[in-house]
PDB file of C-alpha atoms in Angstrom:
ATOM      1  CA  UNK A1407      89.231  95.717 133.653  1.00 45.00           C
ATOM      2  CA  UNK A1408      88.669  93.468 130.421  1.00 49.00           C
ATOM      3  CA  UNK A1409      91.359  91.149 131.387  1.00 48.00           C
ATOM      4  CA  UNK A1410      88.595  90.526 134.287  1.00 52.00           C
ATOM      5  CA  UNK A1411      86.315  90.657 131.859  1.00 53.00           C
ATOM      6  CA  UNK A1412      87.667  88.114 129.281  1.00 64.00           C
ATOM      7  CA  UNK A1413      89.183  86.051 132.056  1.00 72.00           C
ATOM      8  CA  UNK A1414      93.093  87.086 131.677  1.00 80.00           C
ATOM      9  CA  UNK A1415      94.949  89.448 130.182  1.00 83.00           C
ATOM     10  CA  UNK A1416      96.241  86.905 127.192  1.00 88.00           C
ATOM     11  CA  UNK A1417      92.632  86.512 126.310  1.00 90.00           C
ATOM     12  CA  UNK A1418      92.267  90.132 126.355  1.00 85.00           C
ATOM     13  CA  UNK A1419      95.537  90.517 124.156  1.00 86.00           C
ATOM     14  CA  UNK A1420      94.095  87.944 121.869  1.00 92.00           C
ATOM     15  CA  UNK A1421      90.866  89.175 120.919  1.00 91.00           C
ATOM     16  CA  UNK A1422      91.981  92.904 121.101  1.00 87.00           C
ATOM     17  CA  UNK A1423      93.962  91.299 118.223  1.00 88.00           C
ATOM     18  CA  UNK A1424      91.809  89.683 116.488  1.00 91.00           C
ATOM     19  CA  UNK A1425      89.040  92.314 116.827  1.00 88.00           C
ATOM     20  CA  UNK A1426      91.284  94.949 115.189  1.00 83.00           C
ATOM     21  CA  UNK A1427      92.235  92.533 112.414  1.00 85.00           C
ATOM     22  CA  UNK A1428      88.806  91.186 111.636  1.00 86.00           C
ATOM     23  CA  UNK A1429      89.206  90.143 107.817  1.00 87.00           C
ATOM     24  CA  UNK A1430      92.744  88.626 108.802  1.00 90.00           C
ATOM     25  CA  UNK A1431      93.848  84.898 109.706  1.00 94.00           C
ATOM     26  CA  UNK A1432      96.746  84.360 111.839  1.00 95.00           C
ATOM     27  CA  UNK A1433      98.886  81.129 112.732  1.00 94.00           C
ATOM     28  CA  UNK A1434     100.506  80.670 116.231  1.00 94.00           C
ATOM     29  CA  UNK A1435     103.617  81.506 115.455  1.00 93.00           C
ATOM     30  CA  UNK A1436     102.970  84.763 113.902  1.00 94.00           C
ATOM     31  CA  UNK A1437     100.635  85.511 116.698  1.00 93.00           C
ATOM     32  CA  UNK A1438     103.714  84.953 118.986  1.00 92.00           C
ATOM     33  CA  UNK A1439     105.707  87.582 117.494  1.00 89.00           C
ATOM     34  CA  UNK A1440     103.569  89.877 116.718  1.00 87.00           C
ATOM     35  CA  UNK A1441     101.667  89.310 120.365  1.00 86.00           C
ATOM     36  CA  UNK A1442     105.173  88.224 122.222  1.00 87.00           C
ATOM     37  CA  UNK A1443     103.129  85.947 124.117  1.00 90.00           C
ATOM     38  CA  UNK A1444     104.741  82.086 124.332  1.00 91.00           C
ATOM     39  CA  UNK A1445     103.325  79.944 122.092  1.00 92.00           C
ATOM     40  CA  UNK A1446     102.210  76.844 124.002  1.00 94.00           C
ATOM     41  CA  UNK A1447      99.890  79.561 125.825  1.00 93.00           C
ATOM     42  CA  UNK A1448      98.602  81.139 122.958  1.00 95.00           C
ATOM     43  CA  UNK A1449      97.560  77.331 121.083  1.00 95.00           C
ATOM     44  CA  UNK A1450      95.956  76.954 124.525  1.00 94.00           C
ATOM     45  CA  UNK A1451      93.961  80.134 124.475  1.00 94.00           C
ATOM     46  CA  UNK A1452      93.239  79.889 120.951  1.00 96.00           C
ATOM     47  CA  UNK A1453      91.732  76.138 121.289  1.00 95.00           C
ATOM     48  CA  UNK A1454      89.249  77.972 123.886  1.00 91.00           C
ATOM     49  CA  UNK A1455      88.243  81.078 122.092  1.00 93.00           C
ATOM     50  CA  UNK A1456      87.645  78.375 118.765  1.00 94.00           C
ATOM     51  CA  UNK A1457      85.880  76.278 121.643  1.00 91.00           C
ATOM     52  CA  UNK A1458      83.275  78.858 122.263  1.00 90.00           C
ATOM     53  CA  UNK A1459      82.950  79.589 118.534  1.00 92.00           C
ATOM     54  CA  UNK A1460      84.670  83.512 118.792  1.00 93.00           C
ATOM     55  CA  UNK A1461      87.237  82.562 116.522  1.00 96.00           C
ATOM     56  CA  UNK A1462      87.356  79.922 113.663  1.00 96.00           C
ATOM     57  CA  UNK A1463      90.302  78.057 112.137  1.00 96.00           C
ATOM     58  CA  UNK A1464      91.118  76.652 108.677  1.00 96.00           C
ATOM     59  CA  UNK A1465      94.559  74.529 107.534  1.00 95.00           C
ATOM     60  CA  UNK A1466      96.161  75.180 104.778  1.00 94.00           C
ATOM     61  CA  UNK A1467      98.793  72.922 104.299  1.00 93.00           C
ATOM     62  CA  UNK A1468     100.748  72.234 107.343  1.00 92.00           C
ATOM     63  CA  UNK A1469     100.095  75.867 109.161  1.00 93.00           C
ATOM     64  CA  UNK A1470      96.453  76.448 110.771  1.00 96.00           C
ATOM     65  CA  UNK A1471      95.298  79.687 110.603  1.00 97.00           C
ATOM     66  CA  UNK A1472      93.109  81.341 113.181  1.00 97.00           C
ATOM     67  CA  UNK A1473      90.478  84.370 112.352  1.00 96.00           C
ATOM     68  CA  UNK A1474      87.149  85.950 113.945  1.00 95.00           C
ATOM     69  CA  UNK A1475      83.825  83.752 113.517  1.00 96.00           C
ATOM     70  CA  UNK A1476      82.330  86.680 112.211  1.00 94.00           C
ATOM     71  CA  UNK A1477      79.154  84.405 111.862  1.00 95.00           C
ATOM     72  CA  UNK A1478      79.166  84.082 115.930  1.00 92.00           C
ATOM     73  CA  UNK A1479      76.145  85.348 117.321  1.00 90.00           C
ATOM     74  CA  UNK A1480      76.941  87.842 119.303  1.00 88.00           C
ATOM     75  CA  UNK A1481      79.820  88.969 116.646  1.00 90.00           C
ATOM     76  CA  UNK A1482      78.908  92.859 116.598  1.00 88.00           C
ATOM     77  CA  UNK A1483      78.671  93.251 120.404  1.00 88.00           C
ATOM     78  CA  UNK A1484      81.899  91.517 120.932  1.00 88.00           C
ATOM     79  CA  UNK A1485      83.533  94.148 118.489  1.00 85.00           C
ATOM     80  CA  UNK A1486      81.969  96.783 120.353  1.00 82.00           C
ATOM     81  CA  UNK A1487      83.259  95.988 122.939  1.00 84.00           C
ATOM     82  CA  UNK A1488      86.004  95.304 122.131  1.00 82.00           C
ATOM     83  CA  UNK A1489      87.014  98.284 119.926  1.00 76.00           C
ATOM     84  CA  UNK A1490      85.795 100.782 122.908  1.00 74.00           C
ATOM     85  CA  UNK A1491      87.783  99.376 125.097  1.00 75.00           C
ATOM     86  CA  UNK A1492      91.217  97.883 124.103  1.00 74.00           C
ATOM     87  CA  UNK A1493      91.228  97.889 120.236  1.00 77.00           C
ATOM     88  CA  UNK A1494      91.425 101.002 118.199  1.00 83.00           C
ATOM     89  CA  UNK A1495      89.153 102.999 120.357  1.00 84.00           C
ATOM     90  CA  UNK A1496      90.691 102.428 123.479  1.00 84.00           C
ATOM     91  CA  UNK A1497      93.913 102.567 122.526  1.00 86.00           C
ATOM     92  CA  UNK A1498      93.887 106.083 120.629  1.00 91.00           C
ATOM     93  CA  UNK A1499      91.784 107.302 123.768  1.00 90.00           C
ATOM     94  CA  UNK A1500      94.400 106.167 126.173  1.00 88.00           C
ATOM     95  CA  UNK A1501      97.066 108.034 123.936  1.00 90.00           C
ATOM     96  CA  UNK A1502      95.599 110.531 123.422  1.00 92.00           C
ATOM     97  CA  UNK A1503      94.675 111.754 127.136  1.00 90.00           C
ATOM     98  CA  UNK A1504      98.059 111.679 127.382  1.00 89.00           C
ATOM     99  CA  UNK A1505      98.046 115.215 125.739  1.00 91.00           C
ATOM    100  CA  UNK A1506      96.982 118.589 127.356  1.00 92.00           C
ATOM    101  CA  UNK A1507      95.213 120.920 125.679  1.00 92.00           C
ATOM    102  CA  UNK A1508      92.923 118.578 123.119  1.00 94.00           C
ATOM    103  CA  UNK A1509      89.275 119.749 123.780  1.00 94.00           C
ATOM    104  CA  UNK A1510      87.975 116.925 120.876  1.00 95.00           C
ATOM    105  CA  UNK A1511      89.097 113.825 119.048  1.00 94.00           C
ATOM    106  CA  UNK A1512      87.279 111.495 117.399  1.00 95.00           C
ATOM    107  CA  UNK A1513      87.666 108.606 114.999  1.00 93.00           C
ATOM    108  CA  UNK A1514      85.570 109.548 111.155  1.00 94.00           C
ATOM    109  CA  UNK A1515      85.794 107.462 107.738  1.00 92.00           C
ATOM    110  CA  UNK A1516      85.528 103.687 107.379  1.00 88.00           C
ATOM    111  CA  UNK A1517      85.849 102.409 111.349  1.00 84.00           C
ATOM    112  CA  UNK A1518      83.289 105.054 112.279  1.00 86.00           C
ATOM    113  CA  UNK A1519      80.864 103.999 109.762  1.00 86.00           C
ATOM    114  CA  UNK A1520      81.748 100.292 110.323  1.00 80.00           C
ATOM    115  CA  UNK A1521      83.321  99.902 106.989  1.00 83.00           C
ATOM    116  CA  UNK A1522      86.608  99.210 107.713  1.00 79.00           C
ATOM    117  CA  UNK A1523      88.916  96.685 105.922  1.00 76.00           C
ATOM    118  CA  UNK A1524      92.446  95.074 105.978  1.00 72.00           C
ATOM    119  CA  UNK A1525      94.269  97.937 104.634  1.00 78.00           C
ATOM    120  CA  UNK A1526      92.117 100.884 105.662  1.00 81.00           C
ATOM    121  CA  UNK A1527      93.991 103.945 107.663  1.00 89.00           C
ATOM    122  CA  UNK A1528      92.235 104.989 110.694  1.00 92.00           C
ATOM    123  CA  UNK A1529      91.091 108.550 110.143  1.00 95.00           C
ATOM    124  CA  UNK A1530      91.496 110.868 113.409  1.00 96.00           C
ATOM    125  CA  UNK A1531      90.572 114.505 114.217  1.00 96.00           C
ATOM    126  CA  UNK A1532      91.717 116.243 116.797  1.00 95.00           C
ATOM    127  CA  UNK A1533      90.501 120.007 117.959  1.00 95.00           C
ATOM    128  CA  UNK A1534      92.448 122.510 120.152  1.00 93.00           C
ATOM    129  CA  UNK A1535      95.305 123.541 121.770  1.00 90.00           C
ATOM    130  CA  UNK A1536      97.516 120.079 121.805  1.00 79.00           C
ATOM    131  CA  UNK A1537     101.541 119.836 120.848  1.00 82.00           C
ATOM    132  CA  UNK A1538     101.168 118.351 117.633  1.00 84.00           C
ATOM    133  CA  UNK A1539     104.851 116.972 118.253  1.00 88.00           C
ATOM    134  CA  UNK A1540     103.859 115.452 121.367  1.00 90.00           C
ATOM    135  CA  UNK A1541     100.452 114.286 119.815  1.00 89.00           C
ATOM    136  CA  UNK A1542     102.474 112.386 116.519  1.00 90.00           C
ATOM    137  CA  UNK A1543     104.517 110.564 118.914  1.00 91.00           C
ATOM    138  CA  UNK A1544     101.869 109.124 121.634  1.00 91.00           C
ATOM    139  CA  UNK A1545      99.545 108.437 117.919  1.00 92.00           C
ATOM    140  CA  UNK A1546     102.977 106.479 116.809  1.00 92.00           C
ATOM    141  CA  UNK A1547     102.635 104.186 119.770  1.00 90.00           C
ATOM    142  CA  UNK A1548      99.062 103.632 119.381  1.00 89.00           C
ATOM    143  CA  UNK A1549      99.797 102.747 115.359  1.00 90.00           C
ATOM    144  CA  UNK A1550     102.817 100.719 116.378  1.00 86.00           C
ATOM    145  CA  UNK A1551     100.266  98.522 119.393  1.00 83.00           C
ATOM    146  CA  UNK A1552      97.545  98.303 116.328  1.00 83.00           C
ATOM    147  CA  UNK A1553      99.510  98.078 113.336  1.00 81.00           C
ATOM    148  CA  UNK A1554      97.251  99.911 111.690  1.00 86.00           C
ATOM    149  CA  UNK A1555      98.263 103.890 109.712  1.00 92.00           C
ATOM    150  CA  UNK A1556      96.431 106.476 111.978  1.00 94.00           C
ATOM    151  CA  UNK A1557      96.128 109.700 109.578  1.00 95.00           C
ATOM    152  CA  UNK A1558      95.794 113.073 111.839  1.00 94.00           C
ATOM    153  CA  UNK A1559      93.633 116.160 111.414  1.00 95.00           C
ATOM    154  CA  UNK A1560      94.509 118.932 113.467  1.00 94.00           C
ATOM    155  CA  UNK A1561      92.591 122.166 114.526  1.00 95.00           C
ATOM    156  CA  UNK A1562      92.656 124.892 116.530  1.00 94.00           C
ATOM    157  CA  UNK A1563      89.026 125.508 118.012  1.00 92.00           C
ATOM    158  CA  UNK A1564      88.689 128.785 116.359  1.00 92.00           C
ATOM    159  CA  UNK A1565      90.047 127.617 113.062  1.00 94.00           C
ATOM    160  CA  UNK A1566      87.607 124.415 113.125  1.00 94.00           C
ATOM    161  CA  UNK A1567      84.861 126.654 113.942  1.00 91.00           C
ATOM    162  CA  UNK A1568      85.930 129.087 110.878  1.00 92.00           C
ATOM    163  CA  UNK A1569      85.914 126.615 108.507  1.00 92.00           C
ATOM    164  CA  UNK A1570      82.528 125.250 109.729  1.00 91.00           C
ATOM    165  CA  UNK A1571      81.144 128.404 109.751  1.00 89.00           C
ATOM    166  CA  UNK A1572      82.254 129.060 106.522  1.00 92.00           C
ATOM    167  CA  UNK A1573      80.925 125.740 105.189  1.00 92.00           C
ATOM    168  CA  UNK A1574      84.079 124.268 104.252  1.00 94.00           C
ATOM    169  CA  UNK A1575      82.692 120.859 102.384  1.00 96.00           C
ATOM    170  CA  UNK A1576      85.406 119.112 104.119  1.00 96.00           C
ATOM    171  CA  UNK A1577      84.743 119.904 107.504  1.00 94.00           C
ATOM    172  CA  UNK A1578      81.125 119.693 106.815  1.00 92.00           C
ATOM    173  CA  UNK A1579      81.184 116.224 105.500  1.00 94.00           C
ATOM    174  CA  UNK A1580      82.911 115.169 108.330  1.00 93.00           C
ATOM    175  CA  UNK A1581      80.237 116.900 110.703  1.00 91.00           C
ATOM    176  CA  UNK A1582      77.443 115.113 109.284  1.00 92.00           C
ATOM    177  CA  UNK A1583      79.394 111.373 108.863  1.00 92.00           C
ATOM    178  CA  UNK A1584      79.238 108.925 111.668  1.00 92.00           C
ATOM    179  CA  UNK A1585      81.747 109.413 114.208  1.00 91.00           C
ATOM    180  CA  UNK A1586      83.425 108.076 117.451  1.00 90.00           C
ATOM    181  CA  UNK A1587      84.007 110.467 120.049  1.00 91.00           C
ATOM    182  CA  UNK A1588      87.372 109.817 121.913  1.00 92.00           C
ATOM    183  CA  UNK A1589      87.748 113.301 123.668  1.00 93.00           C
ATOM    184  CA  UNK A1590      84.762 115.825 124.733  1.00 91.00           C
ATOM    185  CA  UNK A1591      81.253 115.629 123.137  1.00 87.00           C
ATOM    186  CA  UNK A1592      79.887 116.058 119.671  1.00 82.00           C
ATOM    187  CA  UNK A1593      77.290 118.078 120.196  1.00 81.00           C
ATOM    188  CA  UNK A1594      78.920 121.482 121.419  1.00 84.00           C
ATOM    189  CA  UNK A1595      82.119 120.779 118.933  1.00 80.00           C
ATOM    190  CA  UNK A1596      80.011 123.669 116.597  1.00 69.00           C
ATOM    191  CA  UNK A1597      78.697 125.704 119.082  1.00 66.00           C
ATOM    192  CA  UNK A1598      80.893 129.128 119.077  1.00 58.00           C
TER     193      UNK A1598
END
């Protein structure tokens, strides 16, 4: 779908990139590694998304480095977009439903609350009956594709709803913060 969307699946690649790594810079051949996409492709690609003014680029001696225009005007909705559909979001989702038994999971801390930066971990809950074995390994993959840390909560339903109903301050705090729901809906996650 967002290979359609942004054109082909390099672009796609690209900005799901980029748009995961927004207060980074990049130069083609690091791109190429950490992408595996050929380089004469990427330059290509890169020279269109700096084009239409998605991404910027500065030199710095001999090596120019690429990063997100984050002065574009339609900035947030691209990163929206983007992060619901193939950058952190999407990617932990598509994990994720890999697993039986999860009933909720959703992303708290910084990237809910839009705060995120370079070396922030991505903070995950999950809620029910999942193999937490299983679970580590598909979240591995999903770090490994974003290169970001991905730190796991895990609850039963019964002992979330304990805690809540005990008014642990942890759980609590994490009730009330912003959140992005991956897995089932936020507002029956108290209900008994």
């Amino acid at each position: 779908m967002m290979e359609r969307l942004f054109r082909s699946k390099l672009r796609a690649k690209i900005l799901g990139w980029f748009f995961t790594h927004v207060d980074e810079r990049f130069f083609v051949r690091q791109l190429q590694s950490l992408l595996t996409e050929d380089s004469t492709n990427l330059s290509r690609e890169l020279a269109r998304l700096e084009s239409l003014k998605i991404l910027i680029s500065e030199t710095e001696g001999r090596q120019k480095y690429f990063k997100v225009n984050k002065d574009c005007p339609f900035y947030e909705e691209m990163k929206g977009l983007v992060f619901k559909t193939i950058g952190v979001v999407g990617t932990i989702k598509k994990s994720l439903e890999k697993v039986p038994g999860i009933k909720y999971a959703f992303i708290y801390g910084s990237f809910a609350k839009n705060q995120e930066h370079m070396e922030s971990d991505i903070d995950l809950m999950v809620i029910g009956k999942g193999n937490l074995d299983e679970m580590e390994e598909m979240i591995s993959q999903a770090e490994n594709q974003l290169r970001r840390t991905i730190s796991i909560t895990s609850y039963s339903l019964k002992e979330f709803r304990e805690k809540a109903g005990l008014k642990d301050p942890f759980i609590l705090n994490v009730l009330k913060e912003p959140k992005v729901m991956l897995i089932g809906n936020k507002d029956e996650i108290r209900r008994p």
